[in-house]
XYZ file of C-alpha atoms in Angstrom:
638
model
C 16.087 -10.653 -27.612
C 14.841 -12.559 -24.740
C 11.156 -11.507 -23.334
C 11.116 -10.190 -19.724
C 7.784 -11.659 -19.278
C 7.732 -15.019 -18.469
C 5.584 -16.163 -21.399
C 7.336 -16.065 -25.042
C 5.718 -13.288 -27.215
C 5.559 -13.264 -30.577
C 8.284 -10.697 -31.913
C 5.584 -8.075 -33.897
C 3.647 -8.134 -30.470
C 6.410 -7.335 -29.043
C 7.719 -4.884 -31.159
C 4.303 -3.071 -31.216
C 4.619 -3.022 -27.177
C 7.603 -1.319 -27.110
C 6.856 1.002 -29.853
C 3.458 2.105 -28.147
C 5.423 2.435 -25.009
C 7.734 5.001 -26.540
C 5.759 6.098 -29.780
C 5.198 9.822 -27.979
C 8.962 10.391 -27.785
C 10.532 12.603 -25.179
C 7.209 12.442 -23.091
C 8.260 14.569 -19.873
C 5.642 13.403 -17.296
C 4.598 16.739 -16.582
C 1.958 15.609 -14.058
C 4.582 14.382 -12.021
C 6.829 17.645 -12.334
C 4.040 19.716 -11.774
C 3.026 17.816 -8.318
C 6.763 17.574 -7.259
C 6.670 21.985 -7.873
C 4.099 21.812 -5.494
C 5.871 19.676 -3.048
C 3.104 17.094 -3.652
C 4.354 13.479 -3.960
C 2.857 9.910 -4.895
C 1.847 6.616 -3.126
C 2.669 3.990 -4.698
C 0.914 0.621 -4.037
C 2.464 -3.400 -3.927
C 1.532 -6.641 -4.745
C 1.183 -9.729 -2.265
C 4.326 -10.762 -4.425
C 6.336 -7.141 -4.518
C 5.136 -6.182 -7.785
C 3.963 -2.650 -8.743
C -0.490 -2.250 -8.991
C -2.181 0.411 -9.024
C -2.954 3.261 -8.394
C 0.206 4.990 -9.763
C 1.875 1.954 -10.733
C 1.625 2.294 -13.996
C 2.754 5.918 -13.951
C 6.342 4.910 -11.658
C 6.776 2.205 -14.312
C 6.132 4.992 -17.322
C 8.332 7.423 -15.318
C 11.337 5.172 -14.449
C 11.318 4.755 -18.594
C 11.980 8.425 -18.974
C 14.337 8.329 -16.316
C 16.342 6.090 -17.855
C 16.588 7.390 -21.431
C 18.298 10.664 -19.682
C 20.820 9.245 -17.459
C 21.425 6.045 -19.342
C 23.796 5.772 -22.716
C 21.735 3.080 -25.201
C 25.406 1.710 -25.604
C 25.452 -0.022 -22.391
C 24.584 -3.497 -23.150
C 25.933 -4.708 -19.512
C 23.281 -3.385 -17.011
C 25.740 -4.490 -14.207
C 28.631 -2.254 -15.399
C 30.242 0.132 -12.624
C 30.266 2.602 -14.594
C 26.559 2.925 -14.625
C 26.387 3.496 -10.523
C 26.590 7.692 -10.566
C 23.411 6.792 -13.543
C 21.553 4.578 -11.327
C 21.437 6.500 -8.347
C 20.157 9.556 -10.155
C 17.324 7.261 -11.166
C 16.772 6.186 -7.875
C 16.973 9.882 -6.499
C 14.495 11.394 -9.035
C 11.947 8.497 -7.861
C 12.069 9.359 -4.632
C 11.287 13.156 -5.396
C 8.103 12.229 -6.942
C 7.061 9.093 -5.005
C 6.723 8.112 -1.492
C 8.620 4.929 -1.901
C 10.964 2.734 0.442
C 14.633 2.156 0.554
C 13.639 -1.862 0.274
C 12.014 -0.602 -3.515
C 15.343 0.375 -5.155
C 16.129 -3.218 -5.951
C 12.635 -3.351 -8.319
C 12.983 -0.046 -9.776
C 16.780 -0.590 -10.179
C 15.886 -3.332 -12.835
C 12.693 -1.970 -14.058
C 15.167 0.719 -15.280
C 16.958 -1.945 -17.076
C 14.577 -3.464 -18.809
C 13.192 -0.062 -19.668
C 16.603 0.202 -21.315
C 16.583 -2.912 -22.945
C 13.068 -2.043 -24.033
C 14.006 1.051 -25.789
C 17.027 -0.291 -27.698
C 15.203 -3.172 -29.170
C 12.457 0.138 -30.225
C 15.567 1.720 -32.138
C 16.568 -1.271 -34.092
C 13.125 -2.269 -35.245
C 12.033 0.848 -35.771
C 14.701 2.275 -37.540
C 17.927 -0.106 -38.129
C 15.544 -3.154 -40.230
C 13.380 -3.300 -42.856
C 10.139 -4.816 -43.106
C 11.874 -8.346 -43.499
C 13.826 -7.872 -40.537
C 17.031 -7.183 -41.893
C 19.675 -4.585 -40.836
C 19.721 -1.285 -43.256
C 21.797 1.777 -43.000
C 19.891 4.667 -41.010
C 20.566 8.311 -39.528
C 20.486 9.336 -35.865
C 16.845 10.290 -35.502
C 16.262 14.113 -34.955
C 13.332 12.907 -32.591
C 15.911 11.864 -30.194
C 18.744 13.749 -30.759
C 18.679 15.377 -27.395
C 19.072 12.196 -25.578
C 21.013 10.495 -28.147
C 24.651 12.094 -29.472
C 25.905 11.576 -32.710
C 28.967 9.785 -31.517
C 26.241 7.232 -29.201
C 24.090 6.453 -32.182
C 27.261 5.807 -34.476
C 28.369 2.993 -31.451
C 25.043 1.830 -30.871
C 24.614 1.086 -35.076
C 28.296 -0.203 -35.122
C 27.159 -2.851 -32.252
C 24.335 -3.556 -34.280
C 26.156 -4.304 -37.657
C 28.392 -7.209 -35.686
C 27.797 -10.854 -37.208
C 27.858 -12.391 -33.370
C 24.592 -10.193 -32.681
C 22.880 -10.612 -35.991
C 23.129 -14.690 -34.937
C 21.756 -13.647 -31.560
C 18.855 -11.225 -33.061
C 17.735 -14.031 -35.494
C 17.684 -17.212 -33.206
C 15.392 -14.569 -30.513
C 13.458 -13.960 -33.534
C 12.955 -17.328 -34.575
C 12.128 -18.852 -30.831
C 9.344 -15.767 -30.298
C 8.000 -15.777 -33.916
C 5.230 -18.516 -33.556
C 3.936 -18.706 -29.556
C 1.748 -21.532 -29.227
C 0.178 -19.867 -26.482
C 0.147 -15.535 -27.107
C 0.040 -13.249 -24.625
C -2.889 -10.588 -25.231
C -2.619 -8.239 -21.992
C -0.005 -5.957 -23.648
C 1.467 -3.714 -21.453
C -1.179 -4.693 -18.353
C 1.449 -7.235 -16.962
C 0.391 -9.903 -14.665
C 0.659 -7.776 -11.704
C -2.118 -5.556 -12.599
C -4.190 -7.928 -14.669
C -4.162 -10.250 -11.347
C -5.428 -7.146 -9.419
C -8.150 -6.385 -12.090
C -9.288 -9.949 -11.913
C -9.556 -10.347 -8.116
C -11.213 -6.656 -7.570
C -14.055 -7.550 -10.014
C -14.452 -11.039 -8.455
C -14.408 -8.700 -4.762
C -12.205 -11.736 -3.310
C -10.620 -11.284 -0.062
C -7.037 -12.792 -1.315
C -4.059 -11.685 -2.478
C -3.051 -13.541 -4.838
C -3.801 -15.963 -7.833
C -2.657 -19.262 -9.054
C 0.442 -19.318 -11.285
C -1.866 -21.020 -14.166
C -5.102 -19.124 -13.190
C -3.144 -15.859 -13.834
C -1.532 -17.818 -17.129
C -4.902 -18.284 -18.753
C -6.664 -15.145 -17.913
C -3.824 -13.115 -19.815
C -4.473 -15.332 -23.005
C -8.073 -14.334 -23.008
C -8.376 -12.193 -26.545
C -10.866 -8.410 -25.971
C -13.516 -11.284 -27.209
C -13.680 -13.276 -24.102
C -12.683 -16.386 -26.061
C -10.153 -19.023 -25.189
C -8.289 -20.714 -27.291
C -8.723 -24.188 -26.846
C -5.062 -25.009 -26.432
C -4.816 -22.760 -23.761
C -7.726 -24.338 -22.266
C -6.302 -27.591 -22.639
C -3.204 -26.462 -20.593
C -5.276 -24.951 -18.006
C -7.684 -28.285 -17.225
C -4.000 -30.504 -17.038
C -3.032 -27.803 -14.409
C -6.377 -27.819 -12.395
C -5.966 -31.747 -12.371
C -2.514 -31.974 -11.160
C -3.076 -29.466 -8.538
C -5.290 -31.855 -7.045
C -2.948 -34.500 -7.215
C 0.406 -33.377 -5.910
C 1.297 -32.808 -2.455
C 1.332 -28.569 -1.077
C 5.275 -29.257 -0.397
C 5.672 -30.785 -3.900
C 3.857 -27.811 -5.809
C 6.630 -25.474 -4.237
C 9.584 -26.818 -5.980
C 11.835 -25.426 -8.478
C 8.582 -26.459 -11.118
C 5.197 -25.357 -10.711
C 2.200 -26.863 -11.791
C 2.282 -24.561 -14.819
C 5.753 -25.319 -15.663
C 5.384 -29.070 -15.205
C 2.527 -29.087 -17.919
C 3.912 -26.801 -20.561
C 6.862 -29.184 -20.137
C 9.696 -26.505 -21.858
C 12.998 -25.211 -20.482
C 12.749 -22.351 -17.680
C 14.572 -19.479 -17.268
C 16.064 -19.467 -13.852
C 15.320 -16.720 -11.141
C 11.843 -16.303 -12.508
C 8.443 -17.952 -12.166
C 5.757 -19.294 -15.131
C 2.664 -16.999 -14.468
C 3.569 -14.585 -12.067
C 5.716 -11.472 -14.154
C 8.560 -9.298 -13.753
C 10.657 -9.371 -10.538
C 9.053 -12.395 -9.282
C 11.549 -15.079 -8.194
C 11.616 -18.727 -6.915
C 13.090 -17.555 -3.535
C 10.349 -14.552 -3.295
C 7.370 -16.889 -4.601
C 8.470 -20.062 -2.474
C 10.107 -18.345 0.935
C 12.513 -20.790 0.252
C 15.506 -19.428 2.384
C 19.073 -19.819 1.206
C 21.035 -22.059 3.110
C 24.327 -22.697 3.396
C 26.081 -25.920 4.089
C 28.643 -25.989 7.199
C 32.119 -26.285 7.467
C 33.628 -29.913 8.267
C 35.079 -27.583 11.318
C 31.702 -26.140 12.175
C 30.167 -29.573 12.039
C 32.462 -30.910 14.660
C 31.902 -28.026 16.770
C 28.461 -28.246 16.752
C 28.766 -31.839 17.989
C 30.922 -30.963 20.639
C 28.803 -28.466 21.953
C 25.971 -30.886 21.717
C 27.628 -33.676 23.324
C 28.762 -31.424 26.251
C 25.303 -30.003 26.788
C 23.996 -34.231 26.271
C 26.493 -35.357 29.318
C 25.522 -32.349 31.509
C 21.621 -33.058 30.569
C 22.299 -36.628 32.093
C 24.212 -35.419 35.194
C 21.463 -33.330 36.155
C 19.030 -36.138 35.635
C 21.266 -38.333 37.732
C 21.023 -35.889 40.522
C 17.409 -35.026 40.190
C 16.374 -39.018 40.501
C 18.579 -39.096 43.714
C 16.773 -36.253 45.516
C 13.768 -36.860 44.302
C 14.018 -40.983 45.476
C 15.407 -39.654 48.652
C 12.340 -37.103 49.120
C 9.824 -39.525 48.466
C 10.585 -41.806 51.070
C 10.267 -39.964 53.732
C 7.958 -37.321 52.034
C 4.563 -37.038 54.073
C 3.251 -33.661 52.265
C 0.980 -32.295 49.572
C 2.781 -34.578 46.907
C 3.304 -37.858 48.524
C 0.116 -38.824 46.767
C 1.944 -38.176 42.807
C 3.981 -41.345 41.992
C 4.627 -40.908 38.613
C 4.534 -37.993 36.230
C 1.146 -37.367 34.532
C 0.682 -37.104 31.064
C -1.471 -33.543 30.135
C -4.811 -33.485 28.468
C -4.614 -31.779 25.155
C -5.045 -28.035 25.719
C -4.600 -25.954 28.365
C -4.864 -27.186 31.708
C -4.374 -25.293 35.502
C -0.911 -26.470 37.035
C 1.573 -26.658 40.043
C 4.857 -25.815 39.244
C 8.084 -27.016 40.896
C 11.704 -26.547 41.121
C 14.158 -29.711 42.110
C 17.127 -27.329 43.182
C 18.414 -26.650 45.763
C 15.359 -28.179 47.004
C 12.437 -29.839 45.495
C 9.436 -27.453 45.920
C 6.451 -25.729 44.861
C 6.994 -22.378 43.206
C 4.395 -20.707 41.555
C 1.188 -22.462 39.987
C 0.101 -21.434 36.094
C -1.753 -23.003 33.297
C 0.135 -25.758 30.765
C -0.801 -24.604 26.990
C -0.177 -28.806 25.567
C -0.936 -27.827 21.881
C 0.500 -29.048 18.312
C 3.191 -26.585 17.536
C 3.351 -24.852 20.382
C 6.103 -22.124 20.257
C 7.835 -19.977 22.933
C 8.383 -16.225 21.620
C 8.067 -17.740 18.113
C 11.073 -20.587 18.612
C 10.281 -24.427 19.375
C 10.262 -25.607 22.900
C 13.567 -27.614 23.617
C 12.754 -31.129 23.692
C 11.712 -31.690 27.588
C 9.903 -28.499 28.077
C 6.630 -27.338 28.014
C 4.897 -24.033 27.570
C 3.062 -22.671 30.761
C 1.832 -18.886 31.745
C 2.591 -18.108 35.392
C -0.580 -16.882 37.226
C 0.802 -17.055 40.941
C 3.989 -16.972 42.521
C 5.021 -18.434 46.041
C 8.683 -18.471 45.722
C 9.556 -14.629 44.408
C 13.620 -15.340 43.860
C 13.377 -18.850 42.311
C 15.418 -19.028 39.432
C 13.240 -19.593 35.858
C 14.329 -23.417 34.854
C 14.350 -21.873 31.533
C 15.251 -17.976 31.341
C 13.764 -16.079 28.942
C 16.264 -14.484 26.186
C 14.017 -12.479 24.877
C 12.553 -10.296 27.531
C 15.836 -11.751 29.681
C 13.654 -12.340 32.448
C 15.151 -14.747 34.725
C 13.028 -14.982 38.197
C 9.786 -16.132 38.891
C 8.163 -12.560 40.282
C 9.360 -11.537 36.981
C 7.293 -14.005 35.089
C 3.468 -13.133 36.442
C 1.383 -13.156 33.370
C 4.077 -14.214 31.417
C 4.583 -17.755 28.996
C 7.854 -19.079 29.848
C 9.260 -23.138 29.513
C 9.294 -25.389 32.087
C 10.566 -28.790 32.494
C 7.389 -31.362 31.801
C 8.901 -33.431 34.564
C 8.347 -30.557 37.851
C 4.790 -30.060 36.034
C 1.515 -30.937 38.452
C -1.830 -31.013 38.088
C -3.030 -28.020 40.376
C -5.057 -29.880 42.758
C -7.035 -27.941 45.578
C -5.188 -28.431 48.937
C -7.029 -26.629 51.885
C -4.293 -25.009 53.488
C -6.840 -24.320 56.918
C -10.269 -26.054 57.386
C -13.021 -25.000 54.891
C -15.647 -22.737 56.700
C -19.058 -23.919 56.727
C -22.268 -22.970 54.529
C -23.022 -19.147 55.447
C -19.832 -18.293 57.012
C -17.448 -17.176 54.940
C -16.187 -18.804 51.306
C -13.215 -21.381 51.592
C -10.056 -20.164 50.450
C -7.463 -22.763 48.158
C -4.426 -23.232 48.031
C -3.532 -19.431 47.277
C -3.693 -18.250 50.536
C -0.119 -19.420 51.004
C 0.746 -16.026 48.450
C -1.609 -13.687 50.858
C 0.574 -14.889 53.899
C 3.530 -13.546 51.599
C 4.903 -9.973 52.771
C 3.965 -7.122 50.516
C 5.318 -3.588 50.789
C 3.349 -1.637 53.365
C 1.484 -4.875 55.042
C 0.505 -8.196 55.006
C -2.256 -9.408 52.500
C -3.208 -11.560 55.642
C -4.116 -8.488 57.279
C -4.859 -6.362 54.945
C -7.998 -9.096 54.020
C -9.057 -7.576 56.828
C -10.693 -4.607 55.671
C -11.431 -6.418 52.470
C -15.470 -6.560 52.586
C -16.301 -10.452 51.394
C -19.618 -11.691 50.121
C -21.559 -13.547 52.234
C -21.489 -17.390 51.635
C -25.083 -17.688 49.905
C -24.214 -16.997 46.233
C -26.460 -14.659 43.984
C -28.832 -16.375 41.842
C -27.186 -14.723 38.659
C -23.705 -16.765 39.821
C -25.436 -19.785 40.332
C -26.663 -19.966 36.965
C -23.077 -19.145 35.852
C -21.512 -21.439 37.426
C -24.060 -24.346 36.340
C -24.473 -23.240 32.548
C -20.372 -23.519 32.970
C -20.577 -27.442 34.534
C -22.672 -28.246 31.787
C -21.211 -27.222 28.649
C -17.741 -28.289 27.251
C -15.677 -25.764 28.901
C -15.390 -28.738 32.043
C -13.668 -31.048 29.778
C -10.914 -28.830 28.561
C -12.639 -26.792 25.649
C -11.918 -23.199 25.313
C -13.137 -19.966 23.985
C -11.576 -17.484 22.151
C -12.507 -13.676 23.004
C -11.240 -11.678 19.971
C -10.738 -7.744 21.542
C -10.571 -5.239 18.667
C -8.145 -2.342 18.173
C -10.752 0.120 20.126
C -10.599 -1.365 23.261
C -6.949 -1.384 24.088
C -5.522 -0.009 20.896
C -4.662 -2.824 19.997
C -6.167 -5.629 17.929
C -5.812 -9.322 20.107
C -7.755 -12.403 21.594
C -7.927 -14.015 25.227
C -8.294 -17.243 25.805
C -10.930 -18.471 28.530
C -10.750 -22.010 29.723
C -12.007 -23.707 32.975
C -9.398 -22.073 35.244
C -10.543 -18.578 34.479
C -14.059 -19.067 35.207
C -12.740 -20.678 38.169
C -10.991 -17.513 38.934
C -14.935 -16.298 39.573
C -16.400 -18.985 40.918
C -13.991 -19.458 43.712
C -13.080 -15.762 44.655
C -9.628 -16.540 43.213
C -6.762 -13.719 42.236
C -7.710 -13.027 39.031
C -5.184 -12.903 35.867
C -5.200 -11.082 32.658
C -7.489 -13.124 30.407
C -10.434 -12.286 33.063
C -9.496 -8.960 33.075
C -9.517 -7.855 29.753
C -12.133 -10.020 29.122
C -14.426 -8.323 31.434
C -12.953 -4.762 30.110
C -13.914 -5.947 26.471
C -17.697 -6.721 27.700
C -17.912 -3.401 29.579
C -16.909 -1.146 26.428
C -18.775 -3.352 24.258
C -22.053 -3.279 26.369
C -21.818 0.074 27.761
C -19.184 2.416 25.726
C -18.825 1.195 21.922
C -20.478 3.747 19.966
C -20.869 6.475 22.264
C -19.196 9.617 23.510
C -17.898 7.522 26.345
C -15.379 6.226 23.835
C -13.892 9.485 23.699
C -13.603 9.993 27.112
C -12.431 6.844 28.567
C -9.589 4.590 27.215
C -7.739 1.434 28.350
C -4.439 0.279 28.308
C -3.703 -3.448 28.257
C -2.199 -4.889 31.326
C -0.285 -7.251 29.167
C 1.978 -4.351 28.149
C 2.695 -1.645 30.881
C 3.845 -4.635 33.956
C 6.754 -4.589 36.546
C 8.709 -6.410 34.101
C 8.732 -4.972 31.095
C 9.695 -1.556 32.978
C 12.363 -3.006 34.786
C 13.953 -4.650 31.138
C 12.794 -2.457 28.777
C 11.807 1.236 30.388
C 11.926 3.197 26.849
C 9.800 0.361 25.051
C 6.718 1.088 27.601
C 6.944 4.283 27.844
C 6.309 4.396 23.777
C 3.863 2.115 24.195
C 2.370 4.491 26.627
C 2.392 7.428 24.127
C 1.311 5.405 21.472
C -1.804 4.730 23.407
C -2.141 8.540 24.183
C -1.319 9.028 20.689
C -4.390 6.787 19.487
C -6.599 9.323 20.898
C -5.107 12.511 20.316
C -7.451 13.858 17.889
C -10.184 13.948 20.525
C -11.530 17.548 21.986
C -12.956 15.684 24.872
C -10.357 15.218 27.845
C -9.700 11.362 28.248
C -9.174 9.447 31.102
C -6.964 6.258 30.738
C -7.239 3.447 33.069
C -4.073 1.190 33.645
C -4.779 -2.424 35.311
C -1.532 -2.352 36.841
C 0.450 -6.066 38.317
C 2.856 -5.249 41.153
C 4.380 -8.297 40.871
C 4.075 -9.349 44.301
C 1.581 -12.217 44.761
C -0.339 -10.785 41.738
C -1.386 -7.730 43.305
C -3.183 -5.410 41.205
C -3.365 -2.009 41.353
C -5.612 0.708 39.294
C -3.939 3.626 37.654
C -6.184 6.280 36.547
C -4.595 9.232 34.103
C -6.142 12.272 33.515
C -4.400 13.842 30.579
C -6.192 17.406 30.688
C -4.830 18.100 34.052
C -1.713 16.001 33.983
C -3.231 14.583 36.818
C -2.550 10.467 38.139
C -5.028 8.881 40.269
C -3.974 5.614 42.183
C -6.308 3.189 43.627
C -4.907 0.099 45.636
C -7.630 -2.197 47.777
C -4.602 -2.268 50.306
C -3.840 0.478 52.173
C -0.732 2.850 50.983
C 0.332 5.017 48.392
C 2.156 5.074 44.984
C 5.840 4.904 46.805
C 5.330 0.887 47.393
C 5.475 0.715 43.327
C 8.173 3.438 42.399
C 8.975 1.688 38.619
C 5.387 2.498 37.633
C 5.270 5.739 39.049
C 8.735 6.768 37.387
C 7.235 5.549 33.664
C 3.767 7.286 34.066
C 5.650 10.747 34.999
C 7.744 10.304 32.456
């Protein structure tokens, strides 16, 4: 018999694990039919590696045992038969009265069952088919089990038994497992649940244990004492840890395995217990080779896409060349294209067709391993949020598939690729002269979005009405601004503002670099990151804590935006109940405030809703109403 654990037992440990496990007999659980009469059902609780812990772990395991003995023949010695299927999913269903369990599970319970099984038969030979020498004897079926176990089943099941092939196979299992030179003493704990024993007694925040950490710890005798072989084993394992490479410790041989230095089974791993695989352990993914046809048609598509790349390039050289010769604007002065500072830095972003221009500015995230929606960057690009946009129908140089946004007033607050190549430095470009000291505060290069038509009126004119501060800054923005200048933030640092679940409902961080505070300094149009940043210190200062919680929530600009209603309407709205949702318990009515982004020119726009009256407030610093932004007002009424 070959051990399911992946240690080798000696056979009377063995036997006396299987006989304790089934010494009661026809044990019926009735703690678990009593709870399922009352409509009451289990949790059961997981592993970092998918294994069963407790609480109630022990109890599914003990359960699927019974389950098995009624709706599985002990003549079965092929677990994969088809003719066990109707068997199987009777298991399966009778879990799922009992325990609140997912569809994923069925796999791990499905061969628990089996080596419950297996378990159980190896119990009837031992205890009742050999003698104390271990060899076979005549026996009757035993009354104890004669209600699981026919007459006509036992005769089969001692007829199996009697065969020469599986006396040769009982006595070599015998032999191998007789004298371990390292013994398992957990008995039926099992790794999972002696590696959750071990880590809440330690009170350690991980998950999981090393393969020959767990190895050692369930060779430890009720005494506390190790043997010193086992020790031995352990020490070679701590040193070669420290040794190999991380990529080389996740092979097909662990650390553990290498030491012991004897034959594996395959599909399991040294140290780590039932169900636990090399492909689970390792997130190795399966892969399969391609086709000789799929090969060359991979190449072909690259090659097309290669000789297209370069065709493009050719023309982008010739109007670019062309440009610069006679170019006397803004960008006469860049010759060559810069390389980007490590982090993130503020940027002007172009477009070379149909004509080479500015269309929107942004910051460039230049970091090690910087992904796009979770895929690489195609060689070329780089990664850049879109804070302002001058040209509203400019086509995205790289559209995104995932929210399949494709134009550049769809991409405000956004991170979307962009060729490194038609990425600037933002530079600050006085589009009229500067006012002087206690007239007004000079305006950059944004002004060209105000001059950009908006539904209802100009921002031009509408600035109008707009009361400014006066040019003399306060004292308390002075010192800002000059604890700013002097600390690392100037050179291209960052800080990272992590906003817990209470603010927005949901758990994130902003990022704050130079450009933000920027945003402040300079009376700038201001994105998300100061936003939510300055929501975060408001409920933090003023709210956490107190019954202001209850009555006034947030809803993060990031996710309720022009975009994301226009692609995905029935997304947002859930988000939008989710949010309401979060706070439903509450007696006191709530008021939820929406930072809203029409889209144009990064207009924002501040949605107030009042869910005891069903009542939506809209504030805009422009004049209008709610008509000039119809998508929002269609997914709040909804």
């Amino acid at each position: 018999m070959a051990s399911n654990q992946d240690d080798t037992h000696d056979a009377s440990g063995s036997r006396n694990n299987v006989e304790k496990e089934i010494k009661r007999g026809l044990t019926v659980m009735k703690s678990i039919i009593r709870a399922r009469d009352k409509g009451e059902k289990f949790e059961v609780h997981w592993s970092a590696e998918d294994q069963l812990i407790e609480p109630n772990g022990s109890m599914l395991a003990s359960y699927i045992g019974f389950l098995v003995r009624q709706h599985i023949p002990i003549t079965f010695d092929n677990w994969r038969s088809p003719e066990l299927k109707v068997g199987k999913e009777k298991i399966w269903s009778e879990i799922q009265r009992s325990f609140h369990i997912d569809e994923s599970r069925q796999k791990y319970c499905i061969q628990l069952a089996g080596k419950r099984l297996r378990g159980f038969r190896s119990f009837l030979s031992n205890k009742f088919l050999k003698d104390e020498e271990g060899k076979f004897v005549e026996a009757e079926r035993p009354m104890k089990y004669a209600e699981i176990i026919s007459a006509e089943e036992w005769d089969n099941f001692v007829a199996k038994r009697r065969n020469e092939k599986f006396h040769k196979v009982s006595d070599k299992n015998r032999k191998r497992a007789s004298k371990p030179a390292y013994p398992y003493k957990k008995g039926r704990t099992g790794y999972a649940r002696l590696q959750q024993r071990i880590l809440a007694e330690e009170k350690s925040d991980a998950t999981s244990l090393p393969e020959h950490v767990l190895w050692k710890a369930a060779r430890v005798g009720k005494d506390g004492a190790v043997v010193e072989a086992v020790q031995n084993v352990y020490d070679e394992c701590e040193t070669l840890s420290q040794t190999l490479p991380s990529t080389e410790v996740q092979d097909c041989r662990s650390v553990l395995s290498r030491v012991l230095n004897v034959p594996e089974y395959s599909g399991r791993v040294r140290g780590k217990g039932f169900s636990v695989t090399p492909s689970s352990f390792y997130k190795k993914p399966k892969t399969k080779n391609p086709t000789n046809k799929e090969v060359m048609e991979t190449l072909a598509e690259l090659r097309a896409q290669v000789l297209e790349l370069q065709k493009e390039n050719a023309r982008y050289r010739e109007e670019r060349c062309g440009s610069e010769a006679k170019d006397t604007s803004d960008r006469a002065s860049i010759n060559c294209q810069p390389k980007f500072p490590e982090g993130i830095t503020p940027c002007q972003l172009y477009l070379s067709s149909p004509t080479y221009r500015i269309v929107g500015k942004g910051k460039v995230h230049n970091t090690s391993g910087e992904l796009l929606h979770h895929n690489p960057l195609p060689m070329g690009y780089m990664n850049v949020s879109v804070d302002l946009v001058l040209d509203t129908d400019a086509l995205l140089p790289l559209p995104d598939v995932v929210s399949e946004t494709t134009l550049m007033r769809d991409a405000v607050g956004s991170f979307v690729g962009w060729a490194s190549d038609l990425i600037f430095p933002d530079v600050e470009t006085p589009t009229r002269p500067t006012h002087k000291a206690g007239k007004g505060i000079s305006r950059r290069i944004e002004s060209v979005a105000s001059q950009k038509e908006v539904p209802g009126r100009q921002l031009k004119k509408a600035g109008k009405d707009i009361p400014t501060t006066s040019g003399i800054k306060s004292q308390i923005m002075m010192r800002l601004e000059k604890m700013v200048e002097e600390s690392d933030i100037m050179h291209g640092a960052i800080r990272s503002v992590d906003i817990d679940e209470g603010v927005f409902g949901i758990a994130h961080s902003e990022i704050i670099a130079k450009e933000d505070m920027q945003q402040l300094f300079e009376h700038e149009e201001l994105g998300i990151a100061v936003i939510h940043t300055y929501i975060w210190y408001m409920y933090d200062t003023l709210m956490r804590g107190t019954e202001l919680c209850n009555r006034f929530n947030f809803i993060a600009a990031s996710r309720i935006n022009t975009t994301l209603i226009t692609k995905n309407p029935t997304s947002v709205k859930n988000e939008l109940v989710d949010r309401f949702m979060a706070a439903g318990d509450n007696t006191t009515p709530s008021l939820y405030f929406l930072l809203f982004n029409s889209g144009n020119g990064g207009h924002w726009v501040l949605v107030a809703m009042d869910l005891s009256r069903l009542m939506v407030y809209y504030l805009d610093s422009l004049s209008g109403d709610w008509s000039k932004y119809p998508s929002m007002k269609k997914t709040v009424d909804a």
